[in-house]
Amino acid sequence: MFEKTGLLPDKNLTIAILVLLTFGWIMSFSASLGHFDSYGYFARQSIFISLGLMLAFTCLKIPLYFYQQHARKFFIFTLVCLALVFLPEPIGRTVNGSTRWINFVIFKFQPSEMMKIAMILYMADFLIRHEKDVKKPWMGLVKTLIIISSAGILLLMETDLGATAIISLTALIMLFAAGAYLKQLSIVGTGLFSLAGIGLYIDGLNGGVRWARLTEFWQIDLWLNDSEKVYQTKQALIGIARGDWTGVGLGNGIQKYTKLPEPHTDMIFSIIGEEIGIIGMLFVIFSFGYIMLKGFKIAKDALKQKRKYSSYVGFGICTWLSLQFSVNIAMNLGLIPPKGFPLPLISYGGSSMIFVLIACGILLRIDMESRCEYSKQKDYV
């Protein structure tokens, strides 16, 4: 299971990850202290980060062929965890009408965050084992849709539409990178979006709130009349506007106290804008952009060495994190309706923070395997 490469992880990439992580730790402390008037969230976030860093350090010592050998088992185990959330309390945990957590008393575990990693590891293995089918017009696509559906159905039952979209898009983009036909992907993508739209509309007809959230967000009169239906987005934009270029100062923001819901998780980017200003927001964007560019280059270098599994895993991790980061930023800037997407390496959260750090550890391991001596490298996947 463990195998040393004899190399240290990429210095610049490691520093960038740790700097952004530290910045997020400070900002989540500021947001949670103001919102809850308690140090409890800061203490828990410190524990989550420490645990995530320990697991990321462990991943630096695990070769990628270990993940390939056990990808199917890990995927099935994660599916079981997704099903466990539907057990009655105290095992399952429902919050605000969504059933997404397994209750470990001191820690609420969210299996959908683990599925993001499990799907990437399993899809990378699938793309290699079924390489010929992937490059046929429909065969690889149909098999991929079956894999996505096995997780997607459970996620939709949890009413976790955000995780369903991120995981599905990541898998389909990995399939495209492996050589699937763009025409067939476009047809399926259009079909999936159409089905999602129909599902949301039916949900609205049956009294659900999702269709209303999507349509009401674009109604100008609601914005002009200070409607509660766009309250969260308006408060986020007010905070960003207050910050201007340099911000009102770390800890001096007022939106986090009572006005902005979820300032320490989904809406933390607006708190950064208020307290650190546009400079702080640009710092986060450019830092994350640097990490992702390095990550995609790591995936490309692995592919040049014909280590396809490592390349697919690296590409999948960077795709997942880029999608989640982009959606969160767009949500905070009022470009799309609010949805529960934590900002990677920044937002408060246990399961999310831990698995993002694990993903970073795997990415650094791929790079270490690419740089090690040939006698070891030839055995890597």
Tab-separated table of N, CA and C in Angstrom, residues 89 200 346:
chain	number	residue	atom	x	y	z
A	89	GLU	N	-32.878	8.174	12.058
A	89	GLU	CA	-31.955	8.681	13.077
A	89	GLU	C	-31.896	7.685	14.236
A	200	LEU	N	-37.555	19.735	-12.887
A	200	LEU	CA	-37.720	20.927	-12.057
A	200	LEU	C	-39.115	21.539	-12.244
A	346	ILE	N	-11.447	26.842	1.132
A	346	ILE	CA	-11.787	28.098	1.801
A	346	ILE	C	-12.938	27.917	2.795
